[in-house]
Amino acid sequence: MSAAATTEVGLPESGACPYRVLRNPDTVREVLHRPQDFSPANALLAVTPLSGRALRVLQKARFALPPVLASNDTGTHAGIRKVVAGFFTPAKVAAMEPRIRALAREAAARAAQLMASGGSVDLVQAVAADPPAIVMLEMLGLPVRDVPALKAWSLDSLELFWGWPDEDRQLELAHSAADFYSWLRELVLESVASPEPSLFNALARHGLSTPGICSLGYFLLIAGQETTTQLISTTLFRLAEGSRGISWCEAASAPKARDLVRHVLATESSVPTWRRVASQDTELDGQRIPAGEEILLELTGNHGFPWADTAGADTAGADRPGPTPYGLAFGSGIHRCLGAKLAELEAAVVVHETAAALKGVRLRDSNPDWLRLLSFQAPRTVTLEFLYS
């Protein structure tokens, strides 16, 4: 395939793919490093246009998502990003490791108790779900509360913005998103008024309006924890499945757990694709790209998507951990994920502690239902049972 090869990809129940799909890593990186030509303005737009009924539900909640961070292509982006980056410095991430390990160890111990009492356990709910949400709220200086609701809202919002719901399902998701936004707005107002340091009052001091802070917080509170839950879930599934060359016992060592997480990041990360739109007529690898053309960038392998055409993709070594590059798993350039190191650390620690706590186990369901959205993927369950049950 040429560097800028495109693929006509069919989306579920929606006919031809509306995007120019780019898979070559060098081309993807070039697009991400040319923000003047390829804008992030479409990065957070709903894949399925919102119906009038859904829009009215959101409008009643004063739901508004002005471009602030991930979709911001204006000169305000750098200053806002600097404020957010201050909460994810290498020193702050490193300082959170004992807390992450304590949460992971507690969750793994509970999972072991559930196994002992019931004979099986779903690791997605038992160990992958809550620690990333708790860690994210604590790092941002926000109160840790309503975590189960936050997890449910996050999944609903991902489906609303990156899925293909019909109108009835879209209406259900819009009600959930409206509830989330109302909860978030109260949290923003509370945090801005509080003397305690937090991301939200830091953004207010920077000059962001309440709708701007809510817009940033809406997707940050989702992406900052749900994608890590998904990364942990996929890694644990592949580990239990035994398809990635590392045994369950081997993953009880920190280096092997980290190797497996990095392998999953390279081959099937929780965010396999991302969008850009050509902001002006331009060229890419000798091909004309007209202004307004929407582009889908493959960041990592998106194996298992019903619409993915992987012909020509280099999948050599996809079934074994090694020095597989995963530099695009968190994007690249001025919009690269600020929580990359945190997500990798959390996933490695949770996988390590889970493998160490659970012994003599096997995967009960080798074909679980998967979350399959345009830009997000993970098994919905990872159910283990005793090896000799």
mmCIF file of C-alpha atoms in Angstrom:
data_model
loop_
_atom_site.group_PDB
_atom_site.id
_atom_site.type_symbol
_atom_site.label_atom_id
_atom_site.label_comp_id
_atom_site.label_asym_id
_atom_site.label_seq_id
_atom_site.Cartn_x
_atom_site.Cartn_y
_atom_site.Cartn_z
ATOM 1 C CA MET A 1 0.000 0.000 0.000
ATOM 2 C CA SER A 2 1.189 3.515 -0.653
ATOM 3 C CA ALA A 3 1.920 5.781 2.275
ATOM 4 C CA ALA A 4 -1.395 7.562 1.891
ATOM 5 C CA ALA A 5 -3.426 4.532 0.919
ATOM 6 C CA THR A 6 -7.144 4.811 1.500
ATOM 7 C CA THR A 7 -9.709 2.110 2.045
ATOM 8 C CA GLU A 8 -13.410 2.118 1.348
ATOM 9 C CA VAL A 9 -14.635 0.866 4.693
ATOM 10 C CA GLY A 10 -18.230 -0.006 5.506
ATOM 11 C CA LEU A 11 -19.560 1.229 8.838
ATOM 12 C CA PRO A 12 -22.256 -0.779 10.592
ATOM 13 C CA GLU A 13 -25.627 -0.134 8.953
ATOM 14 C CA SER A 14 -24.406 3.087 7.400
ATOM 15 C CA GLY A 15 -23.094 2.210 3.954
ATOM 16 C CA ALA A 16 -19.791 3.542 2.715
ATOM 17 C CA CYS A 17 -17.253 4.943 5.106
ATOM 18 C CA PRO A 18 -17.435 8.764 5.101
ATOM 19 C CA TYR A 19 -13.731 9.080 5.916
ATOM 20 C CA ARG A 20 -10.454 8.837 4.074
ATOM 21 C CA VAL A 21 -8.817 6.050 6.074
ATOM 22 C CA LEU A 22 -5.055 6.307 6.601
ATOM 23 C CA ARG A 23 -3.108 3.404 8.065
ATOM 24 C CA ASN A 24 0.551 3.963 7.291
ATOM 25 C CA PRO A 25 2.169 5.090 10.582
ATOM 26 C CA ASP A 26 4.428 7.647 8.909
ATOM 27 C CA THR A 27 1.470 9.223 7.133
ATOM 28 C CA VAL A 28 -0.634 9.203 10.300
ATOM 29 C CA ARG A 29 2.174 10.911 12.204
ATOM 30 C CA GLU A 30 2.557 13.512 9.454
ATOM 31 C CA VAL A 31 -1.146 14.364 9.599
ATOM 32 C CA LEU A 32 -0.973 14.760 13.370
ATOM 33 C CA HIS A 33 2.040 17.056 13.013
ATOM 34 C CA ARG A 34 0.358 19.324 10.434
ATOM 35 C CA PRO A 35 -2.437 20.918 12.494
ATOM 36 C CA GLN A 36 -2.520 23.915 10.171
ATOM 37 C CA ASP A 37 -3.657 21.586 7.353
ATOM 38 C CA PHE A 38 -5.467 18.872 9.295
ATOM 39 C CA SER A 39 -7.687 20.299 12.021
ATOM 40 C CA PRO A 40 -8.970 18.434 15.103
ATOM 41 C CA ALA A 41 -12.287 20.282 14.802
ATOM 42 C CA ASN A 42 -14.183 17.043 14.048
ATOM 43 C CA ALA A 43 -12.467 14.943 16.722
ATOM 44 C CA LEU A 44 -15.372 15.092 19.171
ATOM 45 C CA LEU A 45 -18.324 15.404 16.799
ATOM 46 C CA ALA A 46 -21.015 12.747 16.991
ATOM 47 C CA VAL A 47 -20.378 10.050 14.386
ATOM 48 C CA THR A 48 -24.135 9.614 14.040
ATOM 49 C CA PRO A 49 -25.800 13.054 13.686
ATOM 50 C CA LEU A 50 -27.976 13.788 16.685
ATOM 51 C CA SER A 51 -31.719 13.687 16.124
ATOM 52 C CA GLY A 52 -33.993 16.573 16.967
ATOM 53 C CA ARG A 53 -35.347 14.707 19.988
ATOM 54 C CA ALA A 54 -31.862 14.018 21.321
ATOM 55 C CA LEU A 55 -30.784 17.609 20.758
ATOM 56 C CA ARG A 56 -33.773 18.935 22.674
ATOM 57 C CA VAL A 57 -32.887 16.747 25.670
ATOM 58 C CA LEU A 58 -29.326 18.080 25.621
ATOM 59 C CA GLN A 59 -30.404 21.681 25.141
ATOM 60 C CA LYS A 60 -32.717 21.444 28.153
ATOM 61 C CA ALA A 61 -29.635 20.550 30.246
ATOM 62 C CA ARG A 62 -27.734 23.539 28.752
ATOM 63 C CA PHE A 63 -25.354 21.000 27.222
ATOM 64 C CA ALA A 64 -22.594 22.794 25.300
ATOM 65 C CA LEU A 65 -19.202 21.628 24.089
ATOM 66 C CA PRO A 66 -17.237 24.590 22.733
ATOM 67 C CA PRO A 67 -13.771 23.585 21.429
ATOM 68 C CA VAL A 68 -11.323 23.795 24.322
ATOM 69 C CA LEU A 69 -8.663 21.071 24.162
ATOM 70 C CA ALA A 70 -8.901 17.964 21.953
ATOM 71 C CA SER A 71 -10.951 19.718 19.247
ATOM 72 C CA ASN A 72 -9.431 23.185 19.626
ATOM 73 C CA ASP A 73 -7.589 24.449 16.536
ATOM 74 C CA THR A 74 -7.257 28.053 17.696
ATOM 75 C CA GLY A 75 -4.483 29.975 19.388
ATOM 76 C CA THR A 76 -6.024 29.372 22.819
ATOM 77 C CA HIS A 77 -5.120 25.685 22.751
ATOM 78 C CA ALA A 78 -1.502 25.959 23.914
ATOM 79 C CA GLY A 79 -2.291 27.930 27.063
ATOM 80 C CA ILE A 80 -5.149 25.653 28.097
ATOM 81 C CA ARG A 81 -3.075 22.558 27.422
ATOM 82 C CA LYS A 82 -0.292 23.938 29.620
ATOM 83 C CA VAL A 83 -2.721 24.292 32.528
ATOM 84 C CA VAL A 84 -3.985 20.713 32.126
ATOM 85 C CA ALA A 85 -0.459 19.347 31.624
ATOM 86 C CA GLY A 86 0.501 20.721 35.016
ATOM 87 C CA PHE A 87 -1.695 18.032 36.594
ATOM 88 C CA PHE A 88 0.035 15.198 34.688
ATOM 89 C CA THR A 89 3.728 15.981 35.059
ATOM 90 C CA PRO A 90 6.116 13.001 35.248
ATOM 91 C CA ALA A 91 6.745 13.783 38.910
ATOM 92 C CA LYS A 92 3.029 13.784 39.751
ATOM 93 C CA VAL A 93 2.429 10.554 37.854
ATOM 94 C CA ALA A 94 5.348 8.879 39.619
ATOM 95 C CA ALA A 95 4.091 10.110 42.982
ATOM 96 C CA MET A 96 0.740 8.405 42.338
ATOM 97 C CA GLU A 97 2.232 4.941 41.869
ATOM 98 C CA PRO A 98 1.866 3.855 45.535
ATOM 99 C CA ARG A 99 -1.767 4.948 45.494
ATOM 100 C CA ILE A 100 -2.390 3.160 42.189
ATOM 101 C CA ARG A 101 -0.774 -0.001 43.536
ATOM 102 C CA ALA A 102 -2.829 0.128 46.727
ATOM 103 C CA LEU A 103 -6.075 0.481 44.769
ATOM 104 C CA ALA A 104 -5.061 -2.295 42.374
ATOM 105 C CA ARG A 105 -4.098 -4.609 45.220
ATOM 106 C CA GLU A 106 -7.390 -3.978 47.021
ATOM 107 C CA ALA A 107 -9.363 -4.629 43.844
ATOM 108 C CA ALA A 108 -7.411 -7.813 43.108
ATOM 109 C CA ALA A 109 -7.994 -9.062 46.653
ATOM 110 C CA ARG A 110 -11.739 -8.464 46.265
ATOM 111 C CA ALA A 111 -11.657 -10.314 42.950
ATOM 112 C CA ALA A 112 -9.974 -13.266 44.657
ATOM 113 C CA GLN A 113 -12.686 -13.269 47.340
ATOM 114 C CA LEU A 114 -15.412 -13.235 44.665
ATOM 115 C CA MET A 115 -13.716 -16.162 42.948
ATOM 116 C CA ALA A 116 -13.522 -18.081 46.203
ATOM 117 C CA SER A 117 -17.187 -17.511 47.048
ATOM 118 C CA GLY A 118 -18.774 -17.724 43.615
ATOM 119 C CA GLY A 119 -16.376 -19.700 41.484
ATOM 120 C CA SER A 120 -15.940 -16.986 38.878
ATOM 121 C CA VAL A 121 -15.309 -13.258 38.559
ATOM 122 C CA ASP A 122 -15.595 -10.607 35.869
ATOM 123 C CA LEU A 123 -12.315 -8.712 35.914
ATOM 124 C CA VAL A 124 -13.732 -5.740 34.005
ATOM 125 C CA GLN A 125 -15.974 -4.856 36.918
ATOM 126 C CA ALA A 126 -13.809 -6.276 39.699
ATOM 127 C CA VAL A 127 -10.410 -4.765 38.906
ATOM 128 C CA ALA A 128 -10.471 -2.639 35.725
ATOM 129 C CA ALA A 129 -13.412 -0.319 36.333
ATOM 130 C CA ASP A 130 -12.913 1.727 39.487
ATOM 131 C CA PRO A 131 -9.176 2.368 40.049
ATOM 132 C CA PRO A 132 -8.692 4.563 36.942
ATOM 133 C CA ALA A 133 -11.712 6.697 37.846
ATOM 134 C CA ILE A 134 -10.571 7.156 41.436
ATOM 135 C CA VAL A 135 -7.025 8.007 40.360
ATOM 136 C CA MET A 136 -8.228 10.514 37.748
ATOM 137 C CA LEU A 137 -10.476 12.377 40.180
ATOM 138 C CA GLU A 138 -7.735 12.498 42.802
ATOM 139 C CA MET A 139 -5.108 13.744 40.348
ATOM 140 C CA LEU A 140 -7.405 16.545 39.210
ATOM 141 C CA GLY A 141 -8.133 17.593 42.789
ATOM 142 C CA LEU A 142 -11.796 16.603 42.495
ATOM 143 C CA PRO A 143 -13.929 14.772 45.064
ATOM 144 C CA VAL A 144 -14.151 11.011 44.610
ATOM 145 C CA ARG A 145 -17.867 10.361 44.476
ATOM 146 C CA ASP A 146 -20.555 8.814 42.282
ATOM 147 C CA VAL A 147 -17.989 6.532 40.629
ATOM 148 C CA PRO A 148 -20.547 3.918 39.445
ATOM 149 C CA ALA A 149 -22.602 6.683 37.840
ATOM 150 C CA LEU A 150 -19.507 8.188 36.226
ATOM 151 C CA LYS A 151 -18.621 4.804 34.716
ATOM 152 C CA ALA A 152 -22.140 4.339 33.323
ATOM 153 C CA TRP A 153 -22.281 7.893 31.971
ATOM 154 C CA SER A 154 -18.903 7.442 30.327
ATOM 155 C CA LEU A 155 -19.925 4.362 28.372
ATOM 156 C CA ASP A 156 -23.179 5.987 27.307
ATOM 157 C CA SER A 157 -21.426 9.138 26.120
ATOM 158 C CA LEU A 158 -18.873 7.125 24.149
ATOM 159 C CA GLU A 159 -21.702 5.325 22.379
ATOM 160 C CA LEU A 160 -23.583 8.578 21.767
ATOM 161 C CA PHE A 161 -20.602 10.327 20.181
ATOM 162 C CA TRP A 162 -18.660 7.433 18.601
ATOM 163 C CA GLY A 163 -21.324 4.804 17.973
ATOM 164 C CA TRP A 164 -24.169 4.172 15.588
ATOM 165 C CA PRO A 165 -27.272 4.216 17.810
ATOM 166 C CA ASP A 166 -30.706 4.330 16.230
ATOM 167 C CA GLU A 167 -32.991 7.213 17.187
ATOM 168 C CA ASP A 168 -34.593 5.456 20.149
ATOM 169 C CA ARG A 169 -31.251 4.382 21.582
ATOM 170 C CA GLN A 170 -29.832 7.833 20.864
ATOM 171 C CA LEU A 171 -32.606 9.377 22.922
ATOM 172 C CA GLU A 172 -31.746 7.116 25.875
ATOM 173 C CA LEU A 173 -28.083 8.052 25.566
ATOM 174 C CA ALA A 174 -28.911 11.749 25.326
ATOM 175 C CA HIS A 175 -30.784 11.582 28.641
ATOM 176 C CA SER A 176 -27.709 9.945 30.192
ATOM 177 C CA ALA A 177 -25.397 12.576 28.699
ATOM 178 C CA ALA A 178 -27.670 15.331 29.996
ATOM 179 C CA ASP A 179 -27.576 13.840 33.498
ATOM 180 C CA PHE A 180 -23.787 13.617 33.311
ATOM 181 C CA TYR A 181 -23.485 17.202 32.129
ATOM 182 C CA SER A 182 -25.753 18.497 34.896
ATOM 183 C CA TRP A 183 -23.687 16.600 37.475
ATOM 184 C CA LEU A 184 -20.505 17.951 35.927
ATOM 185 C CA ARG A 185 -21.733 21.543 35.874
ATOM 186 C CA GLU A 186 -22.484 21.383 39.605
ATOM 187 C CA LEU A 187 -19.032 19.917 40.211
ATOM 188 C CA VAL A 188 -17.404 22.692 38.175
ATOM 189 C CA LEU A 189 -19.245 25.431 40.055
ATOM 190 C CA GLU A 190 -18.402 23.803 43.391
ATOM 191 C CA SER A 191 -14.726 23.389 42.484
ATOM 192 C CA VAL A 192 -14.310 26.905 41.113
ATOM 193 C CA ALA A 193 -15.754 28.350 44.328
ATOM 194 C CA SER A 194 -13.568 26.167 46.549
ATOM 195 C CA PRO A 195 -10.179 27.342 47.854
ATOM 196 C CA GLU A 196 -8.839 23.808 47.385
ATOM 197 C CA PRO A 197 -6.624 23.474 44.288
ATOM 198 C CA SER A 198 -8.172 21.603 41.379
ATOM 199 C CA LEU A 199 -8.030 21.533 37.613
ATOM 200 C CA PHE A 200 -11.355 23.326 37.373
ATOM 201 C CA ASN A 201 -10.388 26.322 39.479
ATOM 202 C CA ALA A 202 -7.024 26.449 37.693
ATOM 203 C CA LEU A 203 -8.870 26.673 34.381
ATOM 204 C CA ALA A 204 -11.126 29.384 35.811
ATOM 205 C CA ARG A 205 -8.066 31.383 36.836
ATOM 206 C CA HIS A 206 -6.759 30.939 33.303
ATOM 207 C CA GLY A 207 -9.901 32.659 32.077
ATOM 208 C CA LEU A 208 -12.103 29.817 30.888
ATOM 209 C CA SER A 209 -15.846 30.264 31.202
ATOM 210 C CA THR A 210 -18.059 27.728 32.963
ATOM 211 C CA PRO A 211 -19.216 26.226 29.607
ATOM 212 C CA GLY A 212 -15.578 25.992 28.545
ATOM 213 C CA ILE A 213 -14.555 24.198 31.736
ATOM 214 C CA CYS A 214 -17.557 21.876 31.423
ATOM 215 C CA SER A 215 -16.628 21.098 27.826
ATOM 216 C CA LEU A 216 -13.075 20.196 28.762
ATOM 217 C CA GLY A 217 -14.180 18.284 31.839
ATOM 218 C CA TYR A 218 -16.834 16.318 29.957
ATOM 219 C CA PHE A 219 -14.435 14.465 27.729
ATOM 220 C CA LEU A 220 -11.468 14.528 30.120
ATOM 221 C CA LEU A 221 -13.413 12.734 32.849
ATOM 222 C CA ILE A 222 -14.404 10.120 30.260
ATOM 223 C CA ALA A 223 -11.142 9.683 28.367
ATOM 224 C CA GLY A 224 -9.002 10.074 31.463
ATOM 225 C CA GLN A 225 -10.362 6.917 33.032
ATOM 226 C CA GLU A 226 -12.635 4.897 30.730
ATOM 227 C CA THR A 227 -9.969 4.343 28.066
ATOM 228 C CA THR A 228 -7.629 3.079 30.795
ATOM 229 C CA THR A 229 -10.313 0.685 32.006
ATOM 230 C CA GLN A 230 -10.610 -0.539 28.423
ATOM 231 C CA LEU A 231 -6.837 -0.942 28.060
ATOM 232 C CA ILE A 232 -6.706 -2.980 31.274
ATOM 233 C CA SER A 233 -9.669 -5.089 30.124
ATOM 234 C CA THR A 234 -8.127 -5.957 26.769
ATOM 235 C CA THR A 235 -4.757 -6.728 28.340
ATOM 236 C CA LEU A 236 -6.311 -9.043 30.930
ATOM 237 C CA PHE A 237 -8.389 -10.753 28.253
ATOM 238 C CA ARG A 238 -5.372 -11.420 26.033
ATOM 239 C CA LEU A 239 -3.384 -12.579 29.066
ATOM 240 C CA ALA A 240 -6.087 -15.025 30.174
ATOM 241 C CA GLU A 241 -6.600 -16.142 26.576
ATOM 242 C CA GLY A 242 -2.904 -16.973 26.365
ATOM 243 C CA SER A 243 -2.516 -15.556 22.862
ATOM 244 C CA ARG A 244 0.256 -13.041 23.451
ATOM 245 C CA GLY A 245 3.152 -15.227 24.547
ATOM 246 C CA ILE A 246 3.071 -14.310 28.242
ATOM 247 C CA SER A 247 1.542 -16.718 30.740
ATOM 248 C CA TRP A 248 -0.674 -15.730 33.649
ATOM 249 C CA CYS A 249 2.085 -16.677 36.083
ATOM 250 C CA GLU A 250 4.674 -14.631 34.183
ATOM 251 C CA ALA A 251 2.470 -11.532 34.334
ATOM 252 C CA ALA A 252 2.752 -11.657 38.118
ATOM 253 C CA SER A 253 6.122 -9.966 37.562
ATOM 254 C CA ALA A 254 6.062 -6.220 36.974
ATOM 255 C CA PRO A 255 8.343 -6.234 33.871
ATOM 256 C CA LYS A 256 6.264 -8.880 32.076
ATOM 257 C CA ALA A 257 3.021 -7.068 32.912
ATOM 258 C CA ARG A 258 4.469 -3.849 31.495
ATOM 259 C CA ASP A 259 5.654 -5.643 28.341
ATOM 260 C CA LEU A 260 2.183 -7.046 27.757
ATOM 261 C CA VAL A 261 0.506 -3.656 28.241
ATOM 262 C CA ARG A 262 2.880 -2.085 25.722
ATOM 263 C CA HIS A 263 2.190 -4.879 23.266
ATOM 264 C CA VAL A 264 -1.547 -4.304 23.539
ATOM 265 C CA LEU A 265 -1.013 -0.563 23.128
ATOM 266 C CA ALA A 266 0.790 -1.277 19.865
ATOM 267 C CA THR A 267 -1.600 -3.858 18.454
ATOM 268 C CA GLU A 268 -5.124 -3.133 19.728
ATOM 269 C CA SER A 269 -5.217 -0.173 22.058
ATOM 270 C CA SER A 270 -8.475 1.091 23.491
ATOM 271 C CA VAL A 271 -8.308 4.069 21.101
ATOM 272 C CA PRO A 272 -7.420 2.507 17.726
ATOM 273 C CA THR A 273 -8.511 5.415 15.534
ATOM 274 C CA TRP A 274 -8.946 9.181 15.671
ATOM 275 C CA ARG A 275 -10.316 11.818 13.328
ATOM 276 C CA ARG A 276 -9.050 14.899 11.559
ATOM 277 C CA VAL A 277 -10.502 17.160 8.868
ATOM 278 C CA ALA A 278 -8.640 19.023 6.133
ATOM 279 C CA SER A 279 -8.912 22.715 6.992
ATOM 280 C CA GLN A 280 -7.749 23.809 3.540
ATOM 281 C CA ASP A 281 -6.856 22.307 0.173
ATOM 282 C CA THR A 282 -3.570 20.503 0.687
ATOM 283 C CA GLU A 283 -1.482 17.519 -0.388
ATOM 284 C CA LEU A 284 -0.424 14.381 1.410
ATOM 285 C CA ASP A 285 2.145 12.076 -0.157
ATOM 286 C CA GLY A 286 1.438 13.560 -3.565
ATOM 287 C CA GLN A 287 -2.337 13.153 -3.287
ATOM 288 C CA ARG A 288 -4.687 16.120 -3.276
ATOM 289 C CA ILE A 289 -6.776 16.466 -0.121
ATOM 290 C CA PRO A 290 -9.659 18.926 -0.565
ATOM 291 C CA ALA A 291 -10.724 21.227 2.245
ATOM 292 C CA GLY A 292 -13.433 19.651 4.362
ATOM 293 C CA GLU A 293 -12.452 16.043 3.714
ATOM 294 C CA GLU A 294 -12.702 13.990 6.893
ATOM 295 C CA ILE A 295 -9.869 11.639 7.735
ATOM 296 C CA LEU A 296 -9.785 8.568 9.961
ATOM 297 C CA LEU A 297 -6.327 7.816 11.314
ATOM 298 C CA GLU A 298 -5.439 4.322 12.465
ATOM 299 C CA LEU A 299 -3.335 4.794 15.587
ATOM 300 C CA THR A 300 -2.939 1.100 16.413
ATOM 301 C CA GLY A 301 -4.273 -2.172 15.046
ATOM 302 C CA ASN A 302 -8.054 -2.318 15.210
ATOM 303 C CA HIS A 303 -8.450 -6.083 14.928
ATOM 304 C CA GLY A 304 -11.991 -7.386 15.094
ATOM 305 C CA PHE A 305 -13.853 -4.383 13.717
ATOM 306 C CA PRO A 306 -16.533 -5.584 11.287
ATOM 307 C CA TRP A 307 -15.655 -2.720 8.937
ATOM 308 C CA ALA A 308 -11.857 -2.920 9.153
ATOM 309 C CA ASP A 309 -10.060 -3.851 5.951
ATOM 310 C CA THR A 310 -6.587 -4.830 7.077
ATOM 311 C CA ALA A 311 -5.363 -5.917 3.666
ATOM 312 C CA GLY A 312 -1.794 -4.808 3.267
ATOM 313 C CA ALA A 313 -1.340 -4.038 6.956
ATOM 314 C CA ASP A 314 1.855 -5.235 8.558
ATOM 315 C CA THR A 315 0.702 -7.679 11.222
ATOM 316 C CA ALA A 316 3.962 -9.555 11.624
ATOM 317 C CA GLY A 317 4.590 -10.287 15.270
ATOM 318 C CA ALA A 318 1.086 -9.262 16.293
ATOM 319 C CA ASP A 319 0.754 -12.346 18.511
ATOM 320 C CA ARG A 320 3.873 -11.938 20.599
ATOM 321 C CA PRO A 321 5.114 -9.208 22.921
ATOM 322 C CA GLY A 322 8.370 -7.552 22.056
ATOM 323 C CA PRO A 323 9.817 -4.176 21.157
ATOM 324 C CA THR A 324 6.712 -3.310 19.123
ATOM 325 C CA PRO A 325 6.503 0.467 18.701
ATOM 326 C CA TYR A 326 3.430 2.000 20.283
ATOM 327 C CA GLY A 327 4.281 5.652 19.767
ATOM 328 C CA LEU A 328 0.965 6.445 18.064
ATOM 329 C CA ALA A 329 -1.260 4.765 20.645
ATOM 330 C CA PHE A 330 -1.690 8.105 22.419
ATOM 331 C CA GLY A 331 -1.523 10.275 19.312
ATOM 332 C CA SER A 332 1.347 12.589 18.446
ATOM 333 C CA GLY A 333 2.088 16.266 18.139
ATOM 334 C CA ILE A 334 0.425 19.141 19.938
ATOM 335 C CA HIS A 335 -2.687 17.097 20.800
ATOM 336 C CA ARG A 336 -0.924 13.987 22.134
ATOM 337 C CA CYS A 337 -2.689 12.480 25.156
ATOM 338 C CA LEU A 338 -1.489 14.174 28.330
ATOM 339 C CA GLY A 339 -2.285 11.102 30.414
ATOM 340 C CA ALA A 340 -0.239 8.625 28.363
ATOM 341 C CA LYS A 341 2.273 7.742 31.055
ATOM 342 C CA LEU A 342 -0.426 7.572 33.707
ATOM 343 C CA ALA A 343 -2.537 5.168 31.633
ATOM 344 C CA GLU A 344 0.409 2.896 30.907
ATOM 345 C CA LEU A 345 1.416 2.857 34.564
ATOM 346 C CA GLU A 346 -2.104 2.137 35.804
ATOM 347 C CA ALA A 347 -2.613 -0.699 33.336
ATOM 348 C CA ALA A 348 0.715 -2.335 34.132
ATOM 349 C CA VAL A 349 0.137 -2.135 37.882
ATOM 350 C CA VAL A 350 -3.424 -3.488 37.730
ATOM 351 C CA VAL A 351 -2.416 -6.376 35.455
ATOM 352 C CA HIS A 352 0.557 -7.188 37.698
ATOM 353 C CA GLU A 353 -1.453 -7.137 40.929
ATOM 354 C CA THR A 354 -4.333 -9.110 39.417
ATOM 355 C CA ALA A 355 -2.077 -11.850 38.058
ATOM 356 C CA ALA A 356 -0.290 -12.044 41.406
ATOM 357 C CA ALA A 357 -3.507 -12.317 43.431
ATOM 358 C CA LEU A 358 -5.418 -14.857 41.329
ATOM 359 C CA LYS A 359 -3.936 -18.328 40.979
ATOM 360 C CA GLY A 360 -5.096 -21.417 39.127
ATOM 361 C CA VAL A 361 -7.550 -19.576 36.887
ATOM 362 C CA ARG A 362 -8.676 -19.777 33.281
ATOM 363 C CA LEU A 363 -10.846 -17.788 30.911
ATOM 364 C CA ARG A 364 -14.444 -18.963 31.077
ATOM 365 C CA ASP A 365 -15.739 -17.136 27.999
ATOM 366 C CA SER A 366 -13.300 -16.938 25.101
ATOM 367 C CA ASN A 367 -15.755 -15.014 22.932
ATOM 368 C CA PRO A 368 -17.255 -12.205 25.027
ATOM 369 C CA ASP A 369 -19.204 -9.262 23.708
ATOM 370 C CA TRP A 370 -16.915 -6.374 22.750
ATOM 371 C CA LEU A 371 -17.395 -2.640 22.803
ATOM 372 C CA ARG A 372 -16.861 -1.707 19.147
ATOM 373 C CA LEU A 373 -17.151 2.010 18.440
ATOM 374 C CA LEU A 374 -15.457 4.126 15.812
ATOM 375 C CA SER A 375 -12.589 5.066 18.128
ATOM 376 C CA PHE A 376 -12.937 2.798 21.160
ATOM 377 C CA GLN A 377 -12.700 -0.953 21.698
ATOM 378 C CA ALA A 378 -12.522 -3.429 24.588
ATOM 379 C CA PRO A 379 -14.134 -6.643 25.813
ATOM 380 C CA ARG A 380 -17.179 -5.888 27.936
ATOM 381 C CA THR A 381 -16.422 -8.808 30.244
ATOM 382 C CA VAL A 382 -13.339 -10.851 31.142
ATOM 383 C CA THR A 383 -14.719 -13.731 33.188
ATOM 384 C CA LEU A 384 -12.346 -16.104 34.969
ATOM 385 C CA GLU A 385 -13.093 -19.393 36.696
ATOM 386 C CA PHE A 386 -10.949 -21.867 38.575
ATOM 387 C CA LEU A 387 -8.803 -24.058 36.342
ATOM 388 C CA TYR A 388 -10.225 -27.242 37.789
ATOM 389 C CA SER A 389 -13.785 -26.127 38.477
#
